[in-house]
Tab-separated table of C-alpha atoms in Angstrom:
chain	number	residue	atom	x	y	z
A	14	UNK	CA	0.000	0.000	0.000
A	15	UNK	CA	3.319	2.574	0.382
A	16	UNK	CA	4.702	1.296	-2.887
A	17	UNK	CA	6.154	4.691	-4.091
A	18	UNK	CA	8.303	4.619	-6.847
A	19	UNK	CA	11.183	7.091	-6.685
A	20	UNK	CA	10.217	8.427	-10.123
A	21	UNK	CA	6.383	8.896	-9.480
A	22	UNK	CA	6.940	10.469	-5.865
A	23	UNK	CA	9.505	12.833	-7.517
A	24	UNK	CA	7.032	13.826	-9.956
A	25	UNK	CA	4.407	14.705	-7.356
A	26	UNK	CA	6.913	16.438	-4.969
A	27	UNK	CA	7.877	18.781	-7.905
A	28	UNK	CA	4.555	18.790	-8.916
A	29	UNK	CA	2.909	20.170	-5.549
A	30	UNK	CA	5.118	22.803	-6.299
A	31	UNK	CA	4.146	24.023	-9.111
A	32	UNK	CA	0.755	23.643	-8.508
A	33	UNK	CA	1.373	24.575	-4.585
A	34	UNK	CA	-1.382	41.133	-2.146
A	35	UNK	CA	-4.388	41.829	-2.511
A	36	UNK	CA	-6.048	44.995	-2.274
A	37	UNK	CA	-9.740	45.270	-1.153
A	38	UNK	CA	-11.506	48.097	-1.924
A	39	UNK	CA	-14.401	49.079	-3.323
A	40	UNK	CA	-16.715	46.703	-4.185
A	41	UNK	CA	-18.081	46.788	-8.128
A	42	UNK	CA	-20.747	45.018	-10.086
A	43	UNK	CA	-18.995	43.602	-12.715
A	44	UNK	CA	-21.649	42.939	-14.455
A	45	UNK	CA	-23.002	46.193	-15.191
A	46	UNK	CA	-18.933	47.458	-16.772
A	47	UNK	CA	-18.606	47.802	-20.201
A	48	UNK	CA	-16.618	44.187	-21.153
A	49	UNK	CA	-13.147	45.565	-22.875
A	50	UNK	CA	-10.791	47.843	-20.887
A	51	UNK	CA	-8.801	51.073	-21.839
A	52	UNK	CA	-4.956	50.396	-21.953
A	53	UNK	CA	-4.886	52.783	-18.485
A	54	UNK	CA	-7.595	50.202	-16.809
A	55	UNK	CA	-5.393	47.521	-17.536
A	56	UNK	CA	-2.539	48.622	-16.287
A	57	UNK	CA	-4.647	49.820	-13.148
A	58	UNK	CA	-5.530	45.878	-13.063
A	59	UNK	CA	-1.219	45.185	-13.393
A	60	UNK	CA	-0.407	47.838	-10.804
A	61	UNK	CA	-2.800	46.196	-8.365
A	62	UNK	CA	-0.585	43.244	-8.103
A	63	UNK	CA	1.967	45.648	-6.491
A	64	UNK	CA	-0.131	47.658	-4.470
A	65	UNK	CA	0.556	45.291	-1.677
A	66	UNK	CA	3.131	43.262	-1.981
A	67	UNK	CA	3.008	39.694	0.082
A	68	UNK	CA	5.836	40.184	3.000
A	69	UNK	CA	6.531	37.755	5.803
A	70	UNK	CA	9.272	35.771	7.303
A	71	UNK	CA	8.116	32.688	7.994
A	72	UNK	CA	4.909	30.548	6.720
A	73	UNK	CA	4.353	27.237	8.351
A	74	UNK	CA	1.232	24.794	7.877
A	75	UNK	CA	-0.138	21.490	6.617
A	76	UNK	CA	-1.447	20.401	3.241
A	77	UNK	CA	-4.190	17.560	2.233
A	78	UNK	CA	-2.957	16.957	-1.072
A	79	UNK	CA	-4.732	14.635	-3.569
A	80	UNK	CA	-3.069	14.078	-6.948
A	81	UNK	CA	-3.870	12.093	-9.991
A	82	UNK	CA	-0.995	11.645	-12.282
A	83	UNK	CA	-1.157	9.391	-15.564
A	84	UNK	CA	-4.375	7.837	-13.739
A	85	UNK	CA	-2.568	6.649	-10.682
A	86	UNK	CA	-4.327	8.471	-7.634
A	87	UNK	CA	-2.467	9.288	-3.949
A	88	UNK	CA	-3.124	10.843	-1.187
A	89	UNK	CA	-0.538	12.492	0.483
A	90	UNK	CA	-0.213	15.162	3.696
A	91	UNK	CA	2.417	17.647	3.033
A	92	UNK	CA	3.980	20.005	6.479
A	93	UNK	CA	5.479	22.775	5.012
A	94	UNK	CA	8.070	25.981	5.931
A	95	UNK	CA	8.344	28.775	3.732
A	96	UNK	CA	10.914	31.221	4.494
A	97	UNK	CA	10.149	34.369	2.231
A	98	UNK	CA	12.819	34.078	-0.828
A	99	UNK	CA	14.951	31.753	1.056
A	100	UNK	CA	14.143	27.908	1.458
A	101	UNK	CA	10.637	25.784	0.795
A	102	UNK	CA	10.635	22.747	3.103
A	103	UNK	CA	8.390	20.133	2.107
A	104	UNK	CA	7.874	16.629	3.860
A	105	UNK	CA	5.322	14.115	2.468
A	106	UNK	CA	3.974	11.191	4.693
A	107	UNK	CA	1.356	8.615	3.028
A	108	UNK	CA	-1.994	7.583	4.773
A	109	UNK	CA	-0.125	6.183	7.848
A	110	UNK	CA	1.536	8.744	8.779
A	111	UNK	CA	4.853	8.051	7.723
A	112	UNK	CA	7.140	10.005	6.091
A	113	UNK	CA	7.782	9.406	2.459
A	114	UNK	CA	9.661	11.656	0.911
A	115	UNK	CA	11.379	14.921	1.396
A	116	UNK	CA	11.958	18.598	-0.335
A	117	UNK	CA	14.732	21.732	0.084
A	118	UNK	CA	14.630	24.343	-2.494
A	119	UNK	CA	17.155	27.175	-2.054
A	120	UNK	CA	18.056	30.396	-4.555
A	121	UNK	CA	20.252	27.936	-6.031
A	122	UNK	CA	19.981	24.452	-5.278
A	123	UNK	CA	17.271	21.324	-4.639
A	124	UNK	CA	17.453	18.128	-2.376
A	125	UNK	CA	14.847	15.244	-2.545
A	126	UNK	CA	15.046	11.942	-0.621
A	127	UNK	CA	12.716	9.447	-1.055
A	128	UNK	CA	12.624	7.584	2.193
A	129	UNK	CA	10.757	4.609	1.263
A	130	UNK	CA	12.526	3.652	-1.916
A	131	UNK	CA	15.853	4.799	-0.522
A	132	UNK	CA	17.383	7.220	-3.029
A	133	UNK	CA	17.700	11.354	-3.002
A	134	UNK	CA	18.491	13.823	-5.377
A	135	UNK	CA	20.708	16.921	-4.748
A	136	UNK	CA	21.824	19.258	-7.427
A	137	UNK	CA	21.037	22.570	-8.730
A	138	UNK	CA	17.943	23.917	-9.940
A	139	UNK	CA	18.657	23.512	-13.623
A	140	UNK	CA	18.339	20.223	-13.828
A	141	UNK	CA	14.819	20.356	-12.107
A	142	UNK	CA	13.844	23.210	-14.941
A	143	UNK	CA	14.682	20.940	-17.751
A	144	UNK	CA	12.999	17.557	-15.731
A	145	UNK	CA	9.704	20.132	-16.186
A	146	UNK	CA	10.654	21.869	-18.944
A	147	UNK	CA	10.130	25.512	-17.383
A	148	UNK	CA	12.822	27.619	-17.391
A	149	UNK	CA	11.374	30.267	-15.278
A	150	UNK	CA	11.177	27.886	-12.442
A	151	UNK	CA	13.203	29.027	-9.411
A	152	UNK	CA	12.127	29.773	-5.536
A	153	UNK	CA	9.618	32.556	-6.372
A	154	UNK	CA	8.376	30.656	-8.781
A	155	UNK	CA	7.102	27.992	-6.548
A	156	UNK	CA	6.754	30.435	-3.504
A	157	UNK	CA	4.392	32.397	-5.779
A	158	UNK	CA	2.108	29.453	-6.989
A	159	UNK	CA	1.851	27.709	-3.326
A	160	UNK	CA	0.778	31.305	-1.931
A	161	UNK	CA	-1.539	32.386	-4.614
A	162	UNK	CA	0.654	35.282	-6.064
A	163	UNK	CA	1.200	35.988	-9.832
A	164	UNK	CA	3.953	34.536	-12.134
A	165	UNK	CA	5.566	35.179	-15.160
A	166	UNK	CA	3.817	38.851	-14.391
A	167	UNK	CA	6.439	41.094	-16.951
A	168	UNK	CA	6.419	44.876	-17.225
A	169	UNK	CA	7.677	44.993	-20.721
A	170	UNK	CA	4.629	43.213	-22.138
A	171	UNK	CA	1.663	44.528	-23.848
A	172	UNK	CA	-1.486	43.740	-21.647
A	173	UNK	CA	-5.288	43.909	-22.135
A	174	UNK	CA	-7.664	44.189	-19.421
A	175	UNK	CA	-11.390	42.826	-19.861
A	176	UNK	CA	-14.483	42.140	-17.320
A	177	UNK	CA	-16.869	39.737	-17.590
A	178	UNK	CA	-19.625	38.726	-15.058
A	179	UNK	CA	-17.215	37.507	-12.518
A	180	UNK	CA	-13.994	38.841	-13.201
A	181	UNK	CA	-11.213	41.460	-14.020
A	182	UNK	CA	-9.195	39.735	-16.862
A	183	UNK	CA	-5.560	40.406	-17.111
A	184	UNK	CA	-4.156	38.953	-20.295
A	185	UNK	CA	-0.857	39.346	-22.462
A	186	UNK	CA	-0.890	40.135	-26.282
A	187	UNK	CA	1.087	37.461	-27.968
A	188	UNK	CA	2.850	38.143	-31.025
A	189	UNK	CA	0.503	38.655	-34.536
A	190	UNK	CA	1.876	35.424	-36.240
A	191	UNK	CA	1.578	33.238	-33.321
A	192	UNK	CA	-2.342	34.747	-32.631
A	193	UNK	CA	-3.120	33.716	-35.924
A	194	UNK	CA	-1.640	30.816	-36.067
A	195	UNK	CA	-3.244	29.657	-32.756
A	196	UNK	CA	-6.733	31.556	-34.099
A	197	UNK	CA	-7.080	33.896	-31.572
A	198	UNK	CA	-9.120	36.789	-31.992
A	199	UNK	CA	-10.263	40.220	-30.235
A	200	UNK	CA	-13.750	38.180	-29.064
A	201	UNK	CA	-11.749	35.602	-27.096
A	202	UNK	CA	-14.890	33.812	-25.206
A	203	UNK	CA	-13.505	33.372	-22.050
A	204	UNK	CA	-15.786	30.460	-20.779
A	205	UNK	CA	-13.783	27.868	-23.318
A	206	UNK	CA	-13.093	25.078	-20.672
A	207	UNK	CA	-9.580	25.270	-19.632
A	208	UNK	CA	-8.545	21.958	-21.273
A	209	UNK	CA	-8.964	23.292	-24.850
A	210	UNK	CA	-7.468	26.361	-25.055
A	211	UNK	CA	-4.460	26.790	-27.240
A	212	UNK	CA	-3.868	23.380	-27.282
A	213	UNK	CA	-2.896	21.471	-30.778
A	214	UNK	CA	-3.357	18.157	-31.743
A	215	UNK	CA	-1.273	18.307	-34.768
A	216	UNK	CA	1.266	20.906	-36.014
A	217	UNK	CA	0.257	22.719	-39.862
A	218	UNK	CA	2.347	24.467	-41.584
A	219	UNK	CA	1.922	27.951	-40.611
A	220	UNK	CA	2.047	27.127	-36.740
A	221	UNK	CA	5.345	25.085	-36.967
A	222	UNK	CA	6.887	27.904	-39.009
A	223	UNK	CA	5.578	29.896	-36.227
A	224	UNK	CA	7.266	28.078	-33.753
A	225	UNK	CA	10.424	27.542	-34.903
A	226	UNK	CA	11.059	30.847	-35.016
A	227	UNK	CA	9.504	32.056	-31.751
A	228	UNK	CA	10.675	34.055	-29.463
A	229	UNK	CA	11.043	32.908	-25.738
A	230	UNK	CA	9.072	36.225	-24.441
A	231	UNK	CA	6.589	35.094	-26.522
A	232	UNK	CA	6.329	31.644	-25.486
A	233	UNK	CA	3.488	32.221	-23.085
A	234	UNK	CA	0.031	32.967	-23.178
A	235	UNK	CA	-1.332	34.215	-19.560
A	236	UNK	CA	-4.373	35.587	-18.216
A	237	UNK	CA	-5.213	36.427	-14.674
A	238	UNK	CA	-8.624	36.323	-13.291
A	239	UNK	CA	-9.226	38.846	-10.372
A	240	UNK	CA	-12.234	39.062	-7.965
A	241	UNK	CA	-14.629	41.905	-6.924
A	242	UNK	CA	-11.745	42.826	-4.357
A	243	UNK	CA	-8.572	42.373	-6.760
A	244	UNK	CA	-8.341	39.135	-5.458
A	245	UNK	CA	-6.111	36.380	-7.791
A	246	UNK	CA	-8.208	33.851	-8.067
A	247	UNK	CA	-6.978	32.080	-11.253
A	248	UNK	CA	-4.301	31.835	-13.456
A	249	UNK	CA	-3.998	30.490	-16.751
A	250	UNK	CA	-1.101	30.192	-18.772
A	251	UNK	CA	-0.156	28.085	-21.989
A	252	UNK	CA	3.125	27.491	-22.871
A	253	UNK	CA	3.160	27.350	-26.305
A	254	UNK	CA	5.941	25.412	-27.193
A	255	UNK	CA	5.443	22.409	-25.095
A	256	UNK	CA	1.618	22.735	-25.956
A	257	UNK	CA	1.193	22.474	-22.002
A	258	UNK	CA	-1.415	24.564	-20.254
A	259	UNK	CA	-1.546	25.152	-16.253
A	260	UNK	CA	-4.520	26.133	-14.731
A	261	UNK	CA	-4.332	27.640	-11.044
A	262	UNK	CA	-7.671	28.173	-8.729
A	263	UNK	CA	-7.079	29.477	-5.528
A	264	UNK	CA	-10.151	29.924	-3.380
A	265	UNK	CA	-11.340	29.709	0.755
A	266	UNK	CA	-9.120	32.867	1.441
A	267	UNK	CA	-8.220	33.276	4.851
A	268	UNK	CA	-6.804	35.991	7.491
A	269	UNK	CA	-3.467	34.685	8.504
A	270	UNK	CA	-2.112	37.583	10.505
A	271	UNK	CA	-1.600	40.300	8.427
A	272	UNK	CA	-1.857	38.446	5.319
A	273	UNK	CA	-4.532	37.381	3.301
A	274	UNK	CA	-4.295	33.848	1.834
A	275	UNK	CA	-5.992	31.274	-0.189
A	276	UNK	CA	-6.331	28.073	1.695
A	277	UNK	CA	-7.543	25.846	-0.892
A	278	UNK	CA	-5.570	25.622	-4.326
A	279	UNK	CA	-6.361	23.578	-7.224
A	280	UNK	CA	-3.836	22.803	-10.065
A	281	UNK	CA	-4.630	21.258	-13.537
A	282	UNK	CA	-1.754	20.210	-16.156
A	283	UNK	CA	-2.414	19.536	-19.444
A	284	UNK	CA	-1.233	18.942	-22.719
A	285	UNK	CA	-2.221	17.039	-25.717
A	286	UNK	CA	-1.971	13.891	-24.711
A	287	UNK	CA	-3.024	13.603	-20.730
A	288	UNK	CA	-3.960	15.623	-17.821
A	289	UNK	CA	-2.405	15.635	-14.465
A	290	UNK	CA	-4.999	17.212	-11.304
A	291	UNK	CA	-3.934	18.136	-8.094
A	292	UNK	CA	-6.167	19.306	-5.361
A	293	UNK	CA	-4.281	21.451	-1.742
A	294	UNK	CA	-6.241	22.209	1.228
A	295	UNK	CA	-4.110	24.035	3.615
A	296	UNK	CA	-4.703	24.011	7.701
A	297	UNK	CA	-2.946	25.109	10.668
A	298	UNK	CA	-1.041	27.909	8.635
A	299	UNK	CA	0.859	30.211	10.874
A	300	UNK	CA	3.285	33.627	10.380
A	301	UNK	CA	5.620	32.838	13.339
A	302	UNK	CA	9.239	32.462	13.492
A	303	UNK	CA	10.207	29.135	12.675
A	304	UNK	CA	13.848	27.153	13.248
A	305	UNK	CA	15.789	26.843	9.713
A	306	UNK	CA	15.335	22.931	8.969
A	307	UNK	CA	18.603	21.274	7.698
A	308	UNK	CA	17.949	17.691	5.441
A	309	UNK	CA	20.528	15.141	5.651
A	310	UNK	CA	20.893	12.328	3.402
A	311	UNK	CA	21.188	9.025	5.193
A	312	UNK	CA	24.330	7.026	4.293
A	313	UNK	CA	23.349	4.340	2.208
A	314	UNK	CA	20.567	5.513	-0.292
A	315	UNK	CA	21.189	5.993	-3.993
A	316	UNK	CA	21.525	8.684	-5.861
A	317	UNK	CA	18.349	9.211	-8.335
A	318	UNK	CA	20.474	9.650	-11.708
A	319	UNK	CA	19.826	13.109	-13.712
């Protein structure tokens, strides 16, 4: 019942992470706001990402994660540390109780042990961007998805704002040849279920021409769905050339201190050919001061080869 397989637990640590600010003010019926934004709204709807920036030193806690991966199901509870911008310290336990495997991600570096199968990993974090193929990946990166904040959020792009009945919509404008290719237009209907946007089955001509020549800031198609209260509340983003699309729900937000956090997330990863779900509710999340937590490798287990 604890078989584990070093390659599927590593898969789901990695995974949790990528899977696993706000300003409140006054309240606005969506509804009745004209649907497409002026360039100054949008970047009203960019700004408010930085109107309050998330600062702490410490977050501690417990997840209930659920995961389905290539149709194998676990269940897993995940303790966690966060220390802001400095170390995510993850430790798995099955069913039972025990302890299964083990995470440390650092600015520069990433250690996993896999206690029941005996092996680790430890090496820097470029290996674990190409074992995911996401380049962008580093600590903020997976501080920012477990804690509900924006990523891949760049300045430099060109951004549209639009409202529908629920939402503020915060989305980047690809490049012309890649929104044809892909067919998007001006009326993008945004209630196309997740697991068919932008995603190709087979490559024609004028999208492979398209991607070949891409350009890496123009790799990614995001949007970001706020609430009544600037709230994040989703995020999707394609990645275009590895015709993989992430979708991020955050919901249950809670008071944890001073902050303001969601406390259930929900992460979907597809591509063409399968989708991955994972499903975090987070208890017993605190702000205090917590001792830094050092992972040594036991003598004896094997290293998990790169």
């Amino acid at each position: 019942m604890l078989h584990l397989c070093h390659r599927f637990s590593f898969i789901f640590a990695f995974a949790v992470l990528i899977a696993t600010s706000y300003s409140c003010r006054p309240k606005l019926d969506l509804a009745q706001r004209k649907p497409m934004l002026q360039a100054k709204e949008a970047q009203m709807l960019f700004r408010k990402f930085d109107e309050k920036p998330l600062t702490f030193r410490w977050i501690t806690g417990k997840i209930d994660s659920k995961a389905t991966f290539k149709g194998k199901e676990q269940e897993f509870t995940t303790r966690f540390r966060i220390q802001q911008d400095s170390l995510i310290w993850l430790s798995m336990a099955a069913p039972l109780g025990i302890e299964v495997a083990r995470v440390n991600i650092t600015p520069d570096s990433v250690t996993f042990i896999n206690y029941f199968e005996k092996t680790y990993f430890l090496g820097e974090l470029d290996y674990l961007q190409k074992f995911l193929k996401i380049e962008e990946l580093d600590l903020k990166f997976v501080q920012n998805i477990l804690l509900g904040e924006p990523v891949l959020l760049e300045a430099e792009e060109r951004w549209k704002g639009e409202i529908d009945s629920s939402y503020y919509i915060l989305k980047n404008v690809p490049g012309k040849k890649l929104r044809k290719a892909l067919g998007i237009t001006r009326d993008e209907d945004f209630d196309i279920p997740a697991d068919s946007l932008y995603l190709y089955t087979s490559i024609d001509r004028k999208l492979g021409k398209v991607l070949r020549k891409n350009k890496e800031n123009d790799r990614f198609l995001k949007r970001y769905f706020l609430d009544d209260q600037f709230r994040l509340v989703k995020m999707l983003i394609t990645d275009v050339i590895n015709n993989r699309l992430i979708e991020i729900k955050y919901s249950d937000f809670g008071q944890i201190d001073s902050l303001t956090l969601p406390q259930h997330v929900v992460v979907d990863i597809i591509d063409s050919k399968e989708s991955n779900h994972i499903d975090l509710v987070y208890t017993k999340m605190k702000t205090e001061d917590s001792s830094p937590v050092l992972t040594k490798i036991p003598e004896k287990y094997v290293p998990i080869k790169p």
